[in-house]
Amino acid sequence: MELPYAEPYKIKMTEPIRPSTRAEREQWIREAKYNLFKLRSEQVTIDLLTDSGTGSMSDRQWAAMMTGDESYAGASSYFRLKEMVGKLFDMPYFLPTHQGRAAENVLFSAILKEGDIVPGNSHFDTTKGHIEFRRCHAVDCTIDAAADTQLEIPFKGEMDLGKLEKILKENPKEKIPCVVLTITNNTAGGQPVSMRNIRETSELCHRYGVPVLFDSARFAENAYFIKTREEGYADKSIKEIVREIYSYADMMTISAKKDGVVNMGGFVAMHSEELYRKVMQYSIMFEGYLTYGGMSGRDMDALAVGLDENTEFAQLDARIRQVKLLGDLLDDYGVPYQRPAGGHAIFIDAKKILPNLPKEEFIAQTLGIELYLEAGIRGVEIGSILADRDPETHENRYPKLELLRLAIPRRVYTDNHIRVIAAACRNIYERRESITSGYKITFETPILRHFTVELEPVKK
Ligand code: F0G
């Protein structure tokens, strides 16, 4: 008999999960103003809010923390991380930051000016926030196929080169400080970008004299999909694929809380010394001195090890198999989601489940609240609350998709938890016709409102 698959690690430490009743959850979500971010973690049974900073570190990472050098300047931890960044991405200039959006803040402070255009394949919300905050325009050039959740194609996160070229042609290069390629494409469902699209995007931008920035939060998962789905890469190691990917980038920002498998951290890296010299003052102003930039020495050491370990095939394989297990179970139950299963999450297609709910009542948010009430599972809305209002017209923006993202933290939950999640989704799907009304906003901030928004049921 062929032996079944098993994860390439065993578990050394556990953390208890507190169960709850439906009545408790009804009270807690009301007190949280129907915003899942406002729940206390003890009020959540299975937390799928994000895979960011929520992974479980390895024993080697914990051991590396003990070697952390907390010197203000020139810490050896910094040099160990710098060496790893050089080895993986071949970028000699780098600045640590406390997380991904801080990396965006540091870099964009140096390269964006009011009125600029920053095209990309579905900018992440903080990236879009940092662009719009500077009165610049984030223009989405994702392929149209990404909006059809039932279409199964291997690289659904790609840049549409036609849309991108139109912008590059119609605007002077001085107005386009960079193009952002996000790998994997989080907003479109954790969908990857092929090496071919990465290369062609880079070549196109360079033809127009525009540099390319890779938003790299889930770069290793993207490399895994290239290895397993793109012709010519099956025999290459993840590290070799990563090096090729970054040979097409001019600069990168990364939230290391995802594929770096640390609880906190990020960085900016680049090839150009001239650019580094322009950017470094913003690191000092916003993050910290150049050799720590908002990170503790011990965290830089844990990150160096995390980056090394998580660019090995077996680690990525275990993770992506678990996400796929959730997708396969949802297939069995007929629950629609963005196909194929993504790298870090399953994105449930809320519009398909609640087709009669008006978009003004926040379809994906309504589904998210239902899932919490059903089983104490916390996902996150990727829909019109996240999309914010248009900065100029102040009208609500209603994206094509209303998704409920169920992000799977790395090495945290077992396949039994995955089965509970799938069963809870199935229960909601079976009673979907009983969900006839949603929510309205009672408080919101002008930018990145989804973190702090307050809601109440439309029908009480
Ligand atoms: N870029 C992408 C593609 C991201 O997914 C994130 C964060 C960031 C940038 C910002 O990084 O959180 O470290 O400041 N995504 C998290 C998520 C929050 O849940 O997907 P950060």
Coordinates of C-alpha atoms and ligand atoms in Angstrom, one line a residue:
M1 CA 0.0 0.0 0.0
E2 CA 1.3 3.5 -0.8
L3 CA 1.8 5.4 2.4
P4 CA -0.5 8.5 2.7
Y5 CA 0.9 12.0 2.9
A6 CA 2.1 13.4 6.2
E7 CA 3.5 16.8 7.2
P8 CA 7.3 17.2 7.3
Y9 CA 7.2 18.3 11.0
K10 CA 5.9 17.4 14.4
I11 CA 4.3 19.6 17.0
K12 CA 6.2 20.6 20.2
M13 CA 3.9 23.2 21.8
T14 CA 0.1 23.6 21.9
E15 CA -2.2 26.4 22.7
P16 CA -5.8 25.8 24.1
I17 CA -8.9 26.8 22.1
R18 CA -11.8 28.1 24.1
P19 CA -15.2 26.8 22.8
S20 CA -18.3 29.1 22.9
T21 CA -22.0 28.9 22.6
R22 CA -24.1 30.6 19.9
A23 CA -25.7 32.8 22.5
E24 CA -22.3 34.0 23.7
R25 CA -21.2 34.7 20.1
E26 CA -24.4 36.6 19.4
Q27 CA -23.6 38.9 22.3
W28 CA -19.9 39.3 21.5
I29 CA -20.5 40.1 17.8
R30 CA -23.1 42.7 18.8
E31 CA -20.6 44.2 21.3
A32 CA -18.0 44.2 18.5
K33 CA -20.3 46.3 16.3
Y34 CA -20.4 43.5 13.8
N35 CA -16.8 44.1 13.0
L36 CA -14.8 40.8 13.3
F37 CA -11.6 42.8 13.9
K38 CA -13.1 44.0 17.2
L39 CA -13.6 40.5 18.7
R40 CA -11.2 39.4 21.4
S41 CA -9.2 36.4 20.3
E42 CA -10.7 34.2 23.1
Q43 CA -14.1 34.8 21.5
V44 CA -12.9 33.0 18.4
T45 CA -12.7 29.3 18.0
I46 CA -10.8 29.0 14.7
D47 CA -9.1 32.2 13.6
L48 CA -8.9 32.6 9.9
L49 CA -8.7 36.4 9.9
T50 CA -5.3 36.4 8.4
D51 CA -2.2 34.3 7.8
S52 CA -0.1 37.3 8.6
G53 CA 2.1 37.0 11.7
T54 CA -0.1 34.1 12.9
G55 CA 2.1 31.2 11.8
S56 CA 3.9 28.9 14.2
M57 CA 7.7 29.3 14.2
S58 CA 10.1 26.3 14.1
D59 CA 12.4 25.3 16.8
R60 CA 15.3 26.6 14.7
Q61 CA 13.6 30.0 14.6
W62 CA 13.1 30.1 18.3
A63 CA 16.7 29.0 18.9
A64 CA 17.9 31.8 16.5
M65 CA 16.0 34.4 18.7
M66 CA 18.5 33.7 21.4
T67 CA 21.3 34.8 19.2
G68 CA 19.6 38.2 18.6
D69 CA 22.0 41.1 18.8
E70 CA 20.1 44.2 20.1
S71 CA 22.8 46.7 19.3
Y72 CA 21.3 49.9 18.0
A73 CA 23.7 50.1 15.1
G74 CA 25.5 47.4 13.2
A75 CA 23.9 44.5 14.9
S76 CA 25.1 41.0 13.8
S77 CA 21.4 40.0 13.4
Y78 CA 21.0 42.6 10.7
F79 CA 24.0 41.2 8.8
R80 CA 22.6 37.7 9.1
L81 CA 19.3 38.8 7.6
K82 CA 21.0 40.9 5.0
E83 CA 23.0 37.9 3.9
M84 CA 19.8 35.8 3.6
V85 CA 18.1 38.6 1.6
G86 CA 21.1 38.7 -0.7
K87 CA 21.2 34.9 -1.1
L88 CA 17.5 34.6 -1.9
F89 CA 16.7 37.7 -3.8
D90 CA 20.1 38.9 -5.0
M91 CA 19.4 42.4 -3.8
P92 CA 22.4 44.0 -2.1
Y93 CA 20.6 47.0 -0.6
F94 CA 18.0 46.4 2.1
L95 CA 16.2 48.2 5.0
P96 CA 14.3 46.3 7.7
T97 CA 10.9 47.7 8.6
H98 CA 8.4 46.6 11.3
Q99 CA 6.0 45.1 8.7
G100 CA 4.9 45.3 5.1
R101 CA 3.0 48.6 5.1
A102 CA 6.0 50.2 6.8
A103 CA 8.1 49.1 3.9
E104 CA 5.6 50.7 1.6
N105 CA 5.6 53.9 3.6
V106 CA 9.4 54.1 3.5
L107 CA 9.8 53.4 -0.2
F108 CA 6.8 55.4 -1.4
S109 CA 7.9 58.4 0.6
A110 CA 11.0 58.5 -1.6
I111 CA 9.5 57.8 -5.0
L112 CA 5.8 58.9 -5.1
K113 CA 4.7 62.5 -5.7
E114 CA 1.1 63.9 -5.9
G115 CA -0.7 63.0 -9.1
D116 CA 1.4 60.0 -9.9
I117 CA 0.0 56.8 -11.3
V118 CA 0.9 53.4 -9.9
P119 CA -0.5 50.5 -12.0
G120 CA -0.6 47.0 -10.5
N121 CA -2.3 43.6 -10.3
S122 CA -4.8 44.2 -7.5
H123 CA -2.9 46.4 -5.1
F124 CA -3.3 45.2 -1.5
D125 CA -5.4 47.6 0.7
T126 CA -2.4 49.1 2.6
T127 CA -0.5 49.5 -0.7
K128 CA -3.5 51.3 -2.2
G129 CA -3.9 53.3 1.0
H130 CA -0.3 54.5 0.9
I131 CA -0.7 55.4 -2.8
E132 CA -4.0 57.3 -2.4
F133 CA -2.9 58.9 0.9
R134 CA -0.2 60.6 -1.3
R135 CA -2.9 61.7 -3.8
C136 CA -1.7 59.3 -6.4
H137 CA -3.7 56.8 -8.4
A138 CA -3.6 53.0 -8.0
V139 CA -4.8 51.6 -11.3
D140 CA -5.8 48.0 -11.4
C141 CA -4.5 46.0 -14.4
T142 CA -5.4 42.5 -13.2
I143 CA -6.5 40.1 -15.9
D144 CA -10.3 40.0 -16.3
A145 CA -10.3 36.2 -15.7
A146 CA -9.6 36.8 -12.0
A147 CA -13.1 38.1 -11.5
D148 CA -14.8 34.9 -12.7
T149 CA -14.6 32.8 -9.6
Q150 CA -15.6 29.5 -11.3
L151 CA -13.0 29.7 -14.1
E152 CA -10.1 27.3 -13.3
I153 CA -6.8 28.6 -14.7
P154 CA -3.3 28.0 -13.2
F155 CA -2.2 31.7 -12.9
K156 CA -5.2 33.7 -12.1
G157 CA -3.4 36.6 -10.4
E158 CA -1.6 37.9 -13.5
M159 CA -1.1 41.4 -14.8
D160 CA -3.0 42.2 -18.0
L161 CA -0.2 43.4 -20.2
G162 CA -2.6 45.1 -22.6
K163 CA -4.1 47.2 -19.8
L164 CA -0.7 48.0 -18.5
E165 CA 0.8 49.0 -21.8
K166 CA -2.1 51.4 -22.4
I167 CA -1.3 53.3 -19.2
L168 CA 2.4 53.2 -20.0
K169 CA 1.8 54.5 -23.5
E170 CA -0.7 57.3 -22.5
N171 CA 1.4 58.8 -19.6
P172 CA 4.9 60.2 -19.4
K173 CA 7.2 57.9 -17.5
E174 CA 7.9 60.7 -15.0
K175 CA 4.2 60.2 -13.8
I176 CA 4.7 56.5 -13.2
P177 CA 7.3 56.0 -10.4
C178 CA 6.8 52.2 -10.5
V179 CA 4.5 49.3 -11.4
V180 CA 3.5 47.0 -8.5
L181 CA 3.4 43.3 -9.2
T182 CA 1.9 41.5 -6.2
I183 CA 3.0 37.8 -5.8
T184 CA 0.8 36.0 -5.0
N185 CA -2.2 38.2 -5.8
N186 CA -3.9 38.3 -2.4
T187 CA -6.9 40.4 -3.3
A188 CA -7.7 38.1 -6.3
G189 CA -7.7 35.1 -4.1
G190 CA -4.1 34.2 -3.3
Q191 CA -3.7 33.5 -7.0
P192 CA -0.2 33.2 -8.5
V193 CA 1.5 34.9 -11.3
S194 CA 3.5 32.8 -13.8
M195 CA 7.2 33.3 -14.4
R196 CA 6.3 34.2 -18.0
N197 CA 4.0 37.0 -16.8
I198 CA 6.5 38.2 -14.3
R199 CA 9.2 38.4 -17.0
E200 CA 6.9 40.0 -19.6
T201 CA 5.6 42.6 -17.1
S202 CA 9.2 43.5 -16.2
E203 CA 10.3 43.7 -19.9
L204 CA 7.3 45.9 -20.8
C205 CA 7.9 48.3 -17.9
H206 CA 11.6 48.5 -18.7
R207 CA 10.8 49.2 -22.4
Y208 CA 8.9 52.3 -21.1
G209 CA 11.7 53.2 -18.6
V210 CA 9.5 52.4 -15.6
P211 CA 10.9 50.3 -12.7
V212 CA 9.0 47.3 -11.2
L213 CA 8.3 46.8 -7.6
F214 CA 7.4 43.3 -6.3
D215 CA 5.0 43.3 -3.4
S216 CA 6.4 40.0 -2.1
A217 CA 4.3 39.0 0.9
R218 CA 3.7 35.4 -0.4
F219 CA 6.6 35.1 -2.9
A220 CA 7.5 31.6 -1.8
E221 CA 3.9 30.3 -2.4
N222 CA 4.1 31.9 -5.8
A223 CA 7.3 30.1 -6.5
Y224 CA 5.7 26.8 -5.4
F225 CA 2.9 27.3 -8.0
I226 CA 5.5 28.1 -10.7
K227 CA 7.3 24.8 -9.8
T228 CA 4.1 22.8 -9.8
R229 CA 2.2 24.4 -12.6
E230 CA 4.5 26.1 -15.1
E231 CA 6.3 24.2 -17.8
G232 CA 10.0 24.0 -17.4
Y233 CA 10.2 24.5 -13.6
A234 CA 9.4 21.1 -12.1
D235 CA 13.0 20.2 -11.6
K236 CA 14.1 23.6 -10.2
S237 CA 14.3 24.2 -6.5
I238 CA 12.1 26.8 -4.9
K239 CA 15.2 28.9 -4.1
E240 CA 16.3 28.8 -7.8
I241 CA 12.8 29.9 -8.9
V242 CA 12.8 32.7 -6.3
R243 CA 16.2 33.9 -7.7
E244 CA 14.9 34.0 -11.2
I245 CA 11.7 35.8 -10.1
Y246 CA 13.7 38.6 -8.5
S247 CA 16.1 38.9 -11.4
Y248 CA 13.1 40.7 -13.0
A249 CA 12.5 43.1 -10.1
D250 CA 14.0 46.5 -9.5
M251 CA 12.9 46.7 -5.9
M252 CA 10.8 44.8 -3.4
T253 CA 8.7 45.4 -0.4
I254 CA 7.7 42.5 1.8
S255 CA 5.5 41.8 4.7
A256 CA 7.7 39.1 6.2
K257 CA 4.8 38.0 8.5
K258 CA 3.5 35.7 5.8
D259 CA 6.2 33.7 3.9
G260 CA 8.9 34.7 6.4
V261 CA 6.9 32.8 9.1
V262 CA 7.6 35.4 11.8
N263 CA 5.1 37.3 14.0
M264 CA 6.4 40.7 13.0
G265 CA 8.7 42.1 10.3
G266 CA 9.3 43.3 6.8
F267 CA 11.7 45.1 4.6
V268 CA 12.5 47.1 1.4
A269 CA 15.2 45.8 -0.9
M270 CA 16.6 47.0 -4.1
H271 CA 19.4 46.7 -6.7
S272 CA 20.2 50.4 -7.0
E273 CA 22.6 52.1 -4.5
E274 CA 21.3 55.5 -5.7
L275 CA 17.7 54.5 -4.8
Y276 CA 18.9 53.1 -1.4
R277 CA 20.5 56.5 -0.6
K278 CA 17.2 58.2 -1.5
V279 CA 15.1 55.9 0.6
M280 CA 17.2 55.5 3.8
Q281 CA 16.3 58.8 5.4
Y282 CA 12.7 57.7 5.5
S283 CA 13.7 54.5 7.3
I284 CA 15.4 56.6 9.9
M285 CA 12.4 59.0 10.2
F286 CA 9.6 56.4 10.3
E287 CA 11.1 53.1 11.4
G288 CA 14.5 53.3 13.0
Y289 CA 18.2 53.3 12.3
L290 CA 19.2 51.5 9.0
T291 CA 20.3 48.3 10.7
Y292 CA 17.1 47.6 12.7
G293 CA 14.3 49.7 11.1
G294 CA 11.6 48.8 13.6
M295 CA 12.7 45.2 14.2
S296 CA 14.4 43.7 17.2
G297 CA 17.6 41.9 16.6
R298 CA 16.0 38.6 17.7
D299 CA 13.2 39.1 15.2
M300 CA 15.7 39.6 12.4
D301 CA 17.4 36.4 13.3
A302 CA 14.1 34.5 13.4
L303 CA 13.2 35.9 10.0
A304 CA 16.5 34.9 8.4
V305 CA 15.9 31.3 9.4
G306 CA 12.2 31.5 8.5
L307 CA 13.0 32.7 5.0
D308 CA 15.5 29.9 4.6
E309 CA 13.2 27.2 5.8
N310 CA 10.1 28.4 4.0
T311 CA 11.8 28.4 0.7
E312 CA 12.0 24.6 0.9
F313 CA 9.5 22.7 -1.1
A314 CA 8.3 20.4 1.7
Q315 CA 7.1 23.2 3.9
L316 CA 5.2 24.9 1.1
D317 CA 3.7 21.6 0.0
A318 CA 2.3 20.9 3.4
R319 CA 0.7 24.3 3.6
I320 CA -0.8 24.5 0.2
R321 CA -2.1 20.9 0.5
Q322 CA -4.0 22.0 3.6
V323 CA -5.6 25.0 1.8
K324 CA -6.5 22.7 -1.0
L325 CA -8.1 20.2 1.4
L326 CA -10.5 23.0 2.5
G327 CA -11.2 23.7 -1.2
D328 CA -11.9 20.0 -2.0
L329 CA -14.3 19.7 1.0
L330 CA -16.2 22.8 -0.2
D331 CA -16.4 21.2 -3.6
D332 CA -18.0 18.1 -2.0
Y333 CA -20.5 20.4 -0.3
G334 CA -21.1 22.6 -3.4
V335 CA -20.0 25.8 -1.7
P336 CA -18.7 28.2 -4.3
Y337 CA -15.2 29.8 -3.9
Q338 CA -12.5 31.5 -6.0
R339 CA -11.1 28.5 -8.1
P340 CA -8.6 27.0 -8.0
A341 CA -7.8 27.1 -4.3
G342 CA -5.2 29.8 -3.6
G343 CA -1.9 29.7 -1.8
H344 CA -2.8 31.1 1.6
A345 CA -6.6 31.1 1.8
I346 CA -9.9 30.1 0.4
F347 CA -12.1 33.0 -0.8
I348 CA -15.8 32.1 -0.6
D349 CA -17.9 33.7 -3.3
A350 CA -20.5 35.5 -1.1
K351 CA -22.4 36.9 -4.0
K352 CA -23.1 33.4 -5.3
I353 CA -24.3 32.3 -1.9
L354 CA -26.4 35.3 -1.1
P355 CA -27.5 36.5 -4.6
N356 CA -30.6 38.4 -3.4
L357 CA -28.8 40.4 -0.7
P358 CA -28.4 44.1 -2.0
K359 CA -24.7 45.1 -2.3
E360 CA -25.5 48.1 -0.2
E361 CA -26.0 45.7 2.8
F362 CA -22.4 44.3 2.5
I363 CA -22.8 40.8 1.2
A364 CA -19.4 39.3 2.2
Q365 CA -19.5 40.9 5.6
T366 CA -22.9 39.4 6.2
L367 CA -21.6 36.0 5.3
G368 CA -18.6 36.5 7.6
I369 CA -20.8 37.3 10.5
E370 CA -22.9 34.2 9.8
L371 CA -19.8 32.0 9.9
Y372 CA -18.8 33.4 13.2
L373 CA -22.3 32.9 14.6
E374 CA -22.4 29.3 13.2
A375 CA -19.1 28.0 14.6
G376 CA -16.9 30.8 16.1
I377 CA -14.8 31.0 12.9
R378 CA -13.4 34.4 12.0
G379 CA -12.7 35.2 8.3
V380 CA -12.3 38.6 6.7
E381 CA -14.4 40.5 4.2
I382 CA -12.8 41.2 0.9
G383 CA -15.6 43.3 -0.6
S384 CA -17.1 46.7 -0.6
I385 CA -16.2 47.6 3.0
L386 CA -12.5 46.9 2.3
A387 CA -12.8 48.7 -1.0
D388 CA -13.4 52.1 0.8
R389 CA -15.1 55.1 -0.8
D390 CA -13.7 56.7 -3.9
P391 CA -11.3 59.4 -2.6
E392 CA -12.7 61.9 -5.1
T393 CA -16.5 61.3 -5.2
H394 CA -16.8 59.8 -1.7
E395 CA -19.2 57.2 -3.1
N396 CA -19.0 53.6 -1.9
R397 CA -16.9 51.5 -4.3
Y398 CA -18.5 48.1 -5.1
P399 CA -15.9 45.7 -6.5
K400 CA -17.0 42.9 -8.9
L401 CA -16.4 40.3 -6.3
E402 CA -17.7 40.0 -2.7
L403 CA -15.5 37.5 -1.1
L404 CA -15.1 36.1 2.4
R405 CA -11.5 35.1 2.9
L406 CA -10.6 32.2 5.1
A407 CA -6.9 32.6 5.5
I408 CA -5.0 29.5 6.9
P409 CA -2.2 30.4 9.3
R410 CA 1.0 28.4 8.7
R411 CA 1.4 25.2 10.8
V412 CA -1.3 26.2 13.3
Y413 CA -4.4 24.2 12.6
T414 CA -4.8 20.5 11.9
D415 CA -6.8 18.9 9.1
N416 CA -9.5 18.3 11.7
H417 CA -9.9 22.0 12.1
I418 CA -10.2 22.3 8.3
R419 CA -13.0 19.7 8.4
V420 CA -14.9 21.8 11.0
I421 CA -14.5 24.9 8.8
A422 CA -15.9 23.1 5.8
A423 CA -18.8 21.7 7.7
A424 CA -19.7 25.2 9.1
C425 CA -19.6 26.6 5.6
R426 CA -21.9 23.8 4.4
N427 CA -24.4 24.5 7.2
I428 CA -24.6 28.1 6.2
Y429 CA -24.9 27.2 2.5
E430 CA -27.8 24.9 3.3
R431 CA -29.7 27.6 5.1
R432 CA -28.6 30.4 2.8
E433 CA -32.2 31.3 1.9
S434 CA -32.9 32.3 5.5
I435 CA -30.3 35.1 5.3
T436 CA -32.3 37.9 3.8
S437 CA -30.8 41.1 5.2
G438 CA -27.4 42.5 5.9
Y439 CA -25.7 45.4 7.7
K440 CA -25.3 49.2 7.5
I441 CA -22.4 51.3 8.5
T442 CA -22.7 53.5 11.6
F443 CA -19.1 54.7 11.8
E444 CA -16.2 54.7 9.3
T445 CA -12.8 56.3 8.7
P446 CA -12.0 57.9 5.4
I447 CA -9.2 55.4 4.6
L448 CA -8.7 51.7 5.4
R449 CA -12.1 51.7 7.1
H450 CA -12.6 48.0 7.3
F451 CA -10.3 47.7 10.4
T452 CA -12.4 50.0 12.5
V453 CA -15.8 50.2 10.8
E454 CA -18.9 49.8 13.0
L455 CA -22.1 48.3 11.7
E456 CA -25.6 47.4 12.7
P457 CA -28.2 45.0 11.2
V458 CA -30.4 46.6 8.6
K459 CA -33.4 44.7 10.2
K460 CA -33.2 44.5 13.9
Ligands
F0G1 N1 1.0 43.4 0.6 C1 0.3 42.3 0.6 C2 0.1 41.5 -0.6 C3 -0.3 41.9 1.8 O1 -1.1 40.8 1.8 C4 -0.1 42.6 3.0 C5 -0.8 42.3 4.2 C6 0.7 43.8 2.9 C7 1.3 44.1 1.7 C8 0.9 44.6 4.1 O2 1.7 44.0 5.1 O3 0.3 43.7 7.1 O4 2.8 43.4 7.2 O5 1.7 45.6 6.9 N2 -1.7 41.4 4.3 C9 -2.3 40.9 5.5 C10 -3.4 40.0 5.1 C11 -2.7 42.0 6.5 O6 -4.2 39.7 6.0 O7 -3.5 39.6 4.0 P1 1.6 44.2 6.6

